[in-house]
Short mmCIF file of the C-alpha atoms (twelve columns), coordinates in Angstrom:
data_MODEL
# 
_entry.id   MODEL 
# 
loop_
_atom_site.group_PDB 
_atom_site.id 
_atom_site.type_symbol 
_atom_site.label_atom_id 
_atom_site.label_alt_id 
_atom_site.label_comp_id 
_atom_site.label_asym_id 
_atom_site.label_seq_id 
_atom_site.Cartn_x 
_atom_site.Cartn_y 
_atom_site.Cartn_z 
_atom_site.pdbx_PDB_model_num 
ATOM 1   C CA . MET A 1   -0.034  0.167   0.466   1 
ATOM 2   C CA . VAL A 2   1.265   3.132   -0.852  1 
ATOM 3   C CA . ALA A 3   0.334   4.949   2.280   1 
ATOM 4   C CA . THR A 4   2.361   7.576   4.788   1 
ATOM 5   C CA . SER A 5   2.016   5.439   7.365   1 
ATOM 6   C CA . ASN A 6   1.026   2.449   8.660   1 
ATOM 7   C CA . ALA A 7   -3.078  0.962   9.518   1 
ATOM 8   C CA . PRO A 8   -3.909  1.601   13.018  1 
ATOM 9   C CA . PRO A 9   -4.293  -1.653  15.129  1 
ATOM 10  C CA . GLN A 10  -8.097  -1.478  14.766  1 
ATOM 11  C CA . LEU A 11  -7.829  -1.882  11.211  1 
ATOM 12  C CA . ALA A 12  -4.971  -3.679  10.534  1 
ATOM 13  C CA . ARG A 13  -6.014  -6.567  12.983  1 
ATOM 14  C CA . HIS A 14  -8.803  -7.228  10.304  1 
ATOM 15  C CA . VAL A 15  -5.989  -8.381  7.711   1 
ATOM 16  C CA . VAL A 16  -4.763  -10.800 6.197   1 
ATOM 17  C CA . MET A 17  -1.607  -11.775 3.757   1 
ATOM 18  C CA . ILE A 18  -2.646  -14.278 1.283   1 
ATOM 19  C CA . VAL A 19  0.373   -16.475 -0.947  1 
ATOM 20  C CA . GLY A 20  0.297   -18.834 -3.757  1 
ATOM 21  C CA . SER A 21  2.427   -21.061 -5.055  1 
ATOM 22  C CA . ARG A 22  3.257   -19.555 -7.714  1 
ATOM 23  C CA . GLY A 23  4.319   -16.233 -5.939  1 
ATOM 24  C CA . THR A 24  1.622   -14.188 -5.865  1 
ATOM 25  C CA . SER A 25  0.384   -12.510 -2.893  1 
ATOM 26  C CA . CYS A 26  -2.190  -10.421 -1.674  1 
ATOM 27  C CA . THR A 27  -4.118  -9.489  0.873   1 
ATOM 28  C CA . GLY A 28  -7.055  -11.037 2.663   1 
ATOM 29  C CA . ALA A 29  -10.603 -9.759  5.462   1 
ATOM 30  C CA . ALA A 30  -10.285 -11.851 8.191   1 
ATOM 31  C CA . ILE A 31  -14.311 -12.512 8.755   1 
ATOM 32  C CA . ALA A 32  -15.073 -15.664 10.965  1 
ATOM 33  C CA . ARG A 33  -12.467 -16.937 12.612  1 
ATOM 34  C CA . ASP A 34  -12.569 -18.692 10.007  1 
ATOM 35  C CA . LEU A 35  -12.919 -17.231 6.800   1 
ATOM 36  C CA . VAL A 36  -11.462 -14.808 4.429   1 
ATOM 37  C CA . LEU A 37  -12.238 -12.333 1.543   1 
ATOM 38  C CA . THR A 38  -10.270 -11.945 -0.556  1 
ATOM 39  C CA . ALA A 39  -10.039 -10.583 -4.388  1 
ATOM 40  C CA . ALA A 40  -10.792 -13.651 -6.895  1 
ATOM 41  C CA . HIS A 41  -7.889  -13.588 -8.894  1 
ATOM 42  C CA . CYS A 42  -6.348  -13.884 -6.064  1 
ATOM 43  C CA . VAL A 43  -6.766  -17.521 -5.802  1 
ATOM 44  C CA . GLN A 44  -6.958  -18.873 -9.639  1 
ATOM 45  C CA . PRO A 45  -7.487  -23.169 -10.149 1 
ATOM 46  C CA . GLY A 46  -3.611  -24.790 -10.602 1 
ATOM 47  C CA . ALA A 47  -1.682  -22.980 -7.392  1 
ATOM 48  C CA . ASP A 48  -1.910  -23.552 -3.768  1 
ATOM 49  C CA . TYR A 49  -1.898  -20.905 -1.382  1 
ATOM 50  C CA . LYS A 50  -1.044  -20.795 2.407   1 
ATOM 51  C CA . LEU A 51  -2.104  -17.514 4.898   1 
ATOM 52  C CA . VAL A 52  0.379   -15.506 6.691   1 
ATOM 53  C CA . SER A 53  0.323   -15.076 10.494  1 
ATOM 54  C CA . PHE A 54  2.915   -13.166 11.692  1 
ATOM 55  C CA . ASP A 55  4.373   -13.657 15.202  1 
ATOM 56  C CA . ALA A 56  5.435   -10.988 17.785  1 
ATOM 57  C CA . ALA A 57  8.987   -10.733 16.493  1 
ATOM 58  C CA . ARG A 58  7.442   -9.896  13.164  1 
ATOM 59  C CA . GLN A 59  8.688   -14.443 12.169  1 
ATOM 60  C CA . PRO A 60  5.825   -15.580 9.675   1 
ATOM 61  C CA . LYS A 61  4.010   -18.285 9.922   1 
ATOM 62  C CA . LEU A 62  2.090   -20.624 7.373   1 
ATOM 63  C CA . LEU A 63  -1.478  -21.262 7.811   1 
ATOM 64  C CA . ASP A 64  -2.939  -24.321 5.847   1 
ATOM 65  C CA . VAL A 65  -5.817  -23.565 3.300   1 
ATOM 66  C CA . ALA A 66  -8.929  -26.097 3.223   1 
ATOM 67  C CA . THR A 67  -11.650 -24.218 0.947   1 
ATOM 68  C CA . ILE A 68  -11.755 -22.178 -1.711  1 
ATOM 69  C CA . ALA A 69  -14.539 -20.363 -3.285  1 
ATOM 70  C CA . ARG A 70  -14.575 -17.696 -6.053  1 
ATOM 71  C CA . HIS A 71  -18.135 -16.057 -7.014  1 
ATOM 72  C CA . PRO A 72  -19.082 -17.996 -10.289 1 
ATOM 73  C CA . GLY A 73  -19.638 -14.788 -11.837 1 
ATOM 74  C CA . PHE A 74  -15.902 -13.732 -11.836 1 
ATOM 75  C CA . ALA A 75  -14.299 -13.257 -15.443 1 
ATOM 76  C CA . MET A 76  -10.373 -12.522 -15.597 1 
ATOM 77  C CA . ALA A 77  -10.849 -11.042 -19.203 1 
ATOM 78  C CA . ALA A 78  -13.227 -8.309  -17.803 1 
ATOM 79  C CA . LEU A 79  -10.897 -7.551  -14.691 1 
ATOM 80  C CA . ASN A 80  -7.827  -7.578  -16.703 1 
ATOM 81  C CA . GLY A 81  -9.882  -4.399  -19.206 1 
ATOM 82  C CA . HIS A 82  -10.518 -2.646  -15.840 1 
ATOM 83  C CA . ARG A 83  -14.434 -3.701  -16.297 1 
ATOM 84  C CA . ALA A 84  -16.428 -4.571  -13.692 1 
ATOM 85  C CA . THR A 85  -16.543 -8.172  -12.551 1 
ATOM 86  C CA . ALA A 86  -17.158 -10.156 -9.377  1 
ATOM 87  C CA . ASP A 87  -13.886 -10.573 -8.492  1 
ATOM 88  C CA . ILE A 88  -15.004 -11.790 -4.877  1 
ATOM 89  C CA . ALA A 89  -13.982 -14.608 -3.097  1 
ATOM 90  C CA . LEU A 90  -13.697 -17.145 0.673   1 
ATOM 91  C CA . LEU A 91  -10.487 -18.586 1.621   1 
ATOM 92  C CA . LYS A 92  -11.749 -21.460 5.036   1 
ATOM 93  C CA . PRO A 93  -8.484  -22.131 6.150   1 
ATOM 94  C CA . ALA A 94  -7.487  -25.492 8.186   1 
ATOM 95  C CA . ALA A 95  -8.071  -24.454 11.042  1 
ATOM 96  C CA . PRO A 96  -9.606  -21.056 12.719  1 
ATOM 97  C CA . LEU A 97  -7.316  -18.230 12.771  1 
ATOM 98  C CA . PRO A 98  -4.418  -17.377 15.825  1 
ATOM 99  C CA . ALA A 99  -6.353  -15.338 18.154  1 
ATOM 100 C CA . THR A 100 -4.444  -11.569 16.839  1 
ATOM 101 C CA . PHE A 101 -6.517  -11.447 14.149  1 
ATOM 102 C CA . VAL A 102 -10.230 -10.408 14.545  1 
ATOM 103 C CA . PRO A 103 -13.333 -10.450 12.139  1 
ATOM 104 C CA . ALA A 104 -14.256 -7.383  10.484  1 
ATOM 105 C CA . ARG A 105 -17.570 -6.997  10.258  1 
ATOM 106 C CA . LEU A 106 -19.622 -7.175  6.301   1 
ATOM 107 C CA . ALA A 107 -20.836 -2.940  5.013   1 
ATOM 108 C CA . PRO A 108 -24.746 -3.278  5.026   1 
ATOM 109 C CA . PRO A 109 -25.130 -2.314  1.238   1 
ATOM 110 C CA . THR A 110 -24.131 1.924   0.451   1 
ATOM 111 C CA . THR A 111 -24.042 3.074   -2.778  1 
ATOM 112 C CA . ALA A 112 -21.308 5.710   -3.276  1 
ATOM 113 C CA . ALA A 113 -20.979 9.226   -4.397  1 
ATOM 114 C CA . VAL A 114 -18.211 11.228  -5.797  1 
ATOM 115 C CA . GLY A 115 -16.178 12.289  -2.796  1 
ATOM 116 C CA . ASP A 116 -17.280 9.200   -0.224  1 
ATOM 117 C CA . ALA A 117 -14.261 8.515   1.540   1 
ATOM 118 C CA . PHE A 118 -12.906 4.781   1.857   1 
ATOM 119 C CA . THR A 119 -9.960  3.039   4.123   1 
ATOM 120 C CA . VAL A 120 -7.957  0.932   2.107   1 
ATOM 121 C CA . VAL A 121 -5.533  -1.149  4.608   1 
ATOM 122 C CA . GLY A 122 -3.465  -3.627  2.696   1 
ATOM 123 C CA . MET A 123 -0.372  -5.877  2.942   1 
ATOM 124 C CA . GLY A 124 1.557   -4.932  -1.020  1 
ATOM 125 C CA . LEU A 125 4.027   -2.996  -0.790  1 
ATOM 126 C CA . ALA A 126 4.914   0.721   0.292   1 
ATOM 127 C CA . VAL A 127 7.148   1.639   -2.959  1 
ATOM 128 C CA . GLN A 128 6.968   -0.080  -6.803  1 
ATOM 129 C CA . GLY A 129 9.161   -2.630  -7.252  1 
ATOM 130 C CA . ASP A 130 10.203  -2.838  -3.320  1 
ATOM 131 C CA . GLY A 131 10.394  -6.355  -3.043  1 
ATOM 132 C CA . ARG A 132 11.255  -5.376  0.429   1 
ATOM 133 C CA . SER A 133 8.357   -3.623  1.881   1 
ATOM 134 C CA . GLY A 134 5.688   -5.595  1.648   1 
ATOM 135 C CA . GLY A 135 4.217   -7.434  4.964   1 
ATOM 136 C CA . THR A 136 3.330   -4.818  6.601   1 
ATOM 137 C CA . ALA A 137 -0.287  -3.426  7.346   1 
ATOM 138 C CA . ARG A 138 -0.672  0.315   5.888   1 
ATOM 139 C CA . ALA A 139 -3.662  2.193   5.203   1 
ATOM 140 C CA . ALA A 140 -4.714  4.989   2.641   1 
ATOM 141 C CA . THR A 141 -7.914  7.213   3.158   1 
ATOM 142 C CA . LEU A 142 -9.345  7.525   -0.778  1 
ATOM 143 C CA . VAL A 143 -12.391 9.149   -2.576  1 
ATOM 144 C CA . ALA A 144 -14.923 8.212   -4.632  1 
ATOM 145 C CA . THR A 145 -13.817 9.528   -8.199  1 
ATOM 146 C CA . GLY A 146 -15.752 9.164   -11.172 1 
ATOM 147 C CA . ARG A 147 -19.206 7.469   -12.018 1 
ATOM 148 C CA . PRO A 148 -19.346 5.296   -8.731  1 
ATOM 149 C CA . GLY A 149 -21.695 2.477   -9.250  1 
ATOM 150 C CA . SER A 150 -22.624 -0.631  -7.190  1 
ATOM 151 C CA . LEU A 151 -20.427 -2.858  -9.301  1 
ATOM 152 C CA . GLN A 152 -17.059 -1.529  -9.388  1 
ATOM 153 C CA . LEU A 153 -15.535 1.958   -7.741  1 
ATOM 154 C CA . ARG A 154 -12.464 4.051   -8.835  1 
ATOM 155 C CA . LEU A 155 -10.815 5.749   -6.045  1 
ATOM 156 C CA . HIS A 156 -8.443  8.157   -5.640  1 
ATOM 157 C CA . ASP A 157 -5.793  10.248  -3.787  1 
ATOM 158 C CA . PRO A 158 -7.609  13.595  -3.118  1 
ATOM 159 C CA . ALA A 159 -4.585  15.455  -2.593  1 
ATOM 160 C CA . THR A 160 -3.192  14.391  -6.034  1 
ATOM 161 C CA . ARG A 161 -6.678  12.889  -7.852  1 
ATOM 162 C CA . GLY A 162 -4.378  10.663  -9.688  1 
ATOM 163 C CA . GLU A 163 -3.032  13.038  -10.957 1 
ATOM 164 C CA . ALA A 164 0.037   12.518  -9.769  1 
ATOM 165 C CA . ALA A 165 1.483   9.924   -7.694  1 
ATOM 166 C CA . GLY A 166 0.056   9.350   -4.262  1 
ATOM 167 C CA . ALA A 167 -1.409  6.591   -2.002  1 
ATOM 168 C CA . GLY A 168 -3.475  3.660   -3.005  1 
ATOM 169 C CA . ALA A 169 -3.062  0.253   -3.479  1 
ATOM 170 C CA . CYS A 170 0.108   -0.690  -5.064  1 
ATOM 171 C CA . THR A 171 1.479   -4.267  -5.630  1 
ATOM 172 C CA . GLY A 172 0.344   -7.206  -2.661  1 
ATOM 173 C CA . ASP A 173 -3.098  -5.204  -1.872  1 
ATOM 174 C CA . SER A 174 -5.266  -7.246  -4.302  1 
ATOM 175 C CA . GLY A 175 -8.032  -8.705  -2.564  1 
ATOM 176 C CA . ALA A 176 -7.213  -5.778  0.491   1 
ATOM 177 C CA . PRO A 177 -10.567 -4.888  2.109   1 
ATOM 178 C CA . VAL A 178 -11.796 -1.629  1.055   1 
ATOM 179 C CA . PHE A 179 -12.928 0.035   5.233   1 
ATOM 180 C CA . VAL A 180 -15.783 2.814   5.028   1 
ATOM 181 C CA . GLU A 181 -17.676 4.382   8.338   1 
ATOM 182 C CA . THR A 182 -20.773 2.983   9.728   1 
ATOM 183 C CA . GLY A 183 -22.968 3.529   12.682  1 
ATOM 184 C CA . ASN A 184 -21.153 0.881   14.267  1 
ATOM 185 C CA . GLY A 185 -17.602 2.279   13.590  1 
ATOM 186 C CA . PRO A 186 -15.605 0.025   9.961   1 
ATOM 187 C CA . ALA A 187 -16.806 -1.959  7.910   1 
ATOM 188 C CA . VAL A 188 -15.721 -3.947  4.959   1 
ATOM 189 C CA . ALA A 189 -17.599 -2.073  1.752   1 
ATOM 190 C CA . GLY A 190 -15.448 -3.828  -1.053  1 
ATOM 191 C CA . VAL A 191 -11.771 -5.585  -2.021  1 
ATOM 192 C CA . VAL A 192 -9.726  -4.069  -4.646  1 
ATOM 193 C CA . SER A 193 -9.323  -5.211  -7.267  1 
ATOM 194 C CA . TRP A 194 -6.570  -3.491  -9.561  1 
ATOM 195 C CA . SER A 195 -5.100  -0.480  -9.475  1 
ATOM 196 C CA . THR A 196 -2.924  2.027   -11.955 1 
ATOM 197 C CA . GLY A 197 -0.355  4.805   -11.658 1 
ATOM 198 C CA . PRO A 198 -0.462  8.277   -12.125 1 
ATOM 199 C CA . LYS A 199 -2.547  9.379   -14.897 1 
ATOM 200 C CA . LEU A 200 -4.097  6.103   -15.941 1 
ATOM 201 C CA . ALA A 201 -0.071  4.780   -16.411 1 
ATOM 202 C CA . ALA A 202 0.577   1.147   -15.067 1 
ATOM 203 C CA . GLY A 203 1.597   0.653   -11.217 1 
ATOM 204 C CA . CYS A 204 0.623   2.148   -8.042  1 
ATOM 205 C CA . GLY A 205 -0.304  6.258   -6.974  1 
ATOM 206 C CA . GLY A 206 -3.103  6.867   -9.282  1 
ATOM 207 C CA . LEU A 207 -6.366  4.868   -9.147  1 
ATOM 208 C CA . THR A 208 -7.453  2.095   -6.713  1 
ATOM 209 C CA . GLY A 209 -10.246 0.010   -8.645  1 
ATOM 210 C CA . VAL A 210 -13.210 -1.151  -5.857  1 
ATOM 211 C CA . THR A 211 -15.275 -4.435  -6.299  1 
ATOM 212 C CA . PRO A 212 -17.830 -3.525  -3.996  1 
ATOM 213 C CA . LEU A 213 -19.930 -6.362  -1.839  1 
ATOM 214 C CA . THR A 214 -23.024 -4.527  -2.541  1 
ATOM 215 C CA . SER A 215 -23.842 -6.927  -5.305  1 
ATOM 216 C CA . TYR A 216 -22.121 -10.099 -3.952  1 
ATOM 217 C CA . ARG A 217 -23.137 -9.626  -0.198  1 
ATOM 218 C CA . ALA A 218 -25.759 -11.889 -0.439  1 
ATOM 219 C CA . TRP A 219 -23.110 -15.083 -1.828  1 
ATOM 220 C CA . VAL A 220 -20.714 -13.737 0.797   1 
ATOM 221 C CA . VAL A 221 -23.355 -14.576 3.554   1 
ATOM 222 C CA . ASP A 222 -24.241 -17.471 1.868   1 
ATOM 223 C CA . THR A 223 -21.220 -19.286 0.576   1 
ATOM 224 C CA . ALA A 224 -19.877 -18.366 4.404   1 
ATOM 225 C CA . HIS A 225 -22.898 -20.419 6.115   1 
ATOM 226 C CA . ARG A 226 -22.261 -22.989 3.979   1 
ATOM 227 C CA . MET A 227 -18.782 -23.464 4.667   1 
ATOM 228 C CA . GLY A 228 -19.253 -23.122 8.367   1 
ATOM 229 C CA . ALA A 229 -18.664 -19.782 9.340   1 
ATOM 230 C CA . ARG A 230 -19.843 -17.691 11.498  1 
ATOM 231 C CA . LEU A 231 -19.875 -13.944 10.621  1 
ATOM 232 C CA . ALA A 232 -18.445 -11.135 12.614  1 
ATOM 233 C CA . ALA A 233 -22.469 -9.374  13.842  1 
ATOM 234 C CA . PRO A 234 -23.412 -6.823  12.243  1 
# 
């Protein structure tokens, strides 16, 4: 996450790092003691995935994943074109997550407007191309731009508006939770699907593309129930 500071503990405790056998790295959100929400493109068929837990000394421990459920409406071709698609998946670990992780609440279905603020929390790179800066939860407060809809949100740093390098998602932040403030505190309103550099160039620090949960929340809730997970209270 290209951001100025680490995520506050009350948000960092929700995020989980996901690594794949093909050298991939993504972010997810614990939404139950035994369930992680992420992006579908982060957990593609043909690869194995692990969750990462860090101890007090920042030493990583790999946690096995028992089951992966991808939304049946996900289309990689649409995602590659920065078009809306059901980029949502759930991972059920083989054992409950360590107590250091706290399940996040799902936000109720909402309609975003230009200028609405969201907080993105990811475990990705702080600087594009710096492979050593991942693995730390960082937060960025971004605002909606363009034509916000129920199938896709485009967020940017209000200070740079996507025209110059600013805060935003970067490599390893795919699947990261996007929080919105509710009457009961922050809740997950979507997941990160893609990012650009300034002026729509490749890279980070421009736009952050988000798949909102609004259209897929029922699938998440129903699938969690089928997987035997108990979601955090709304």
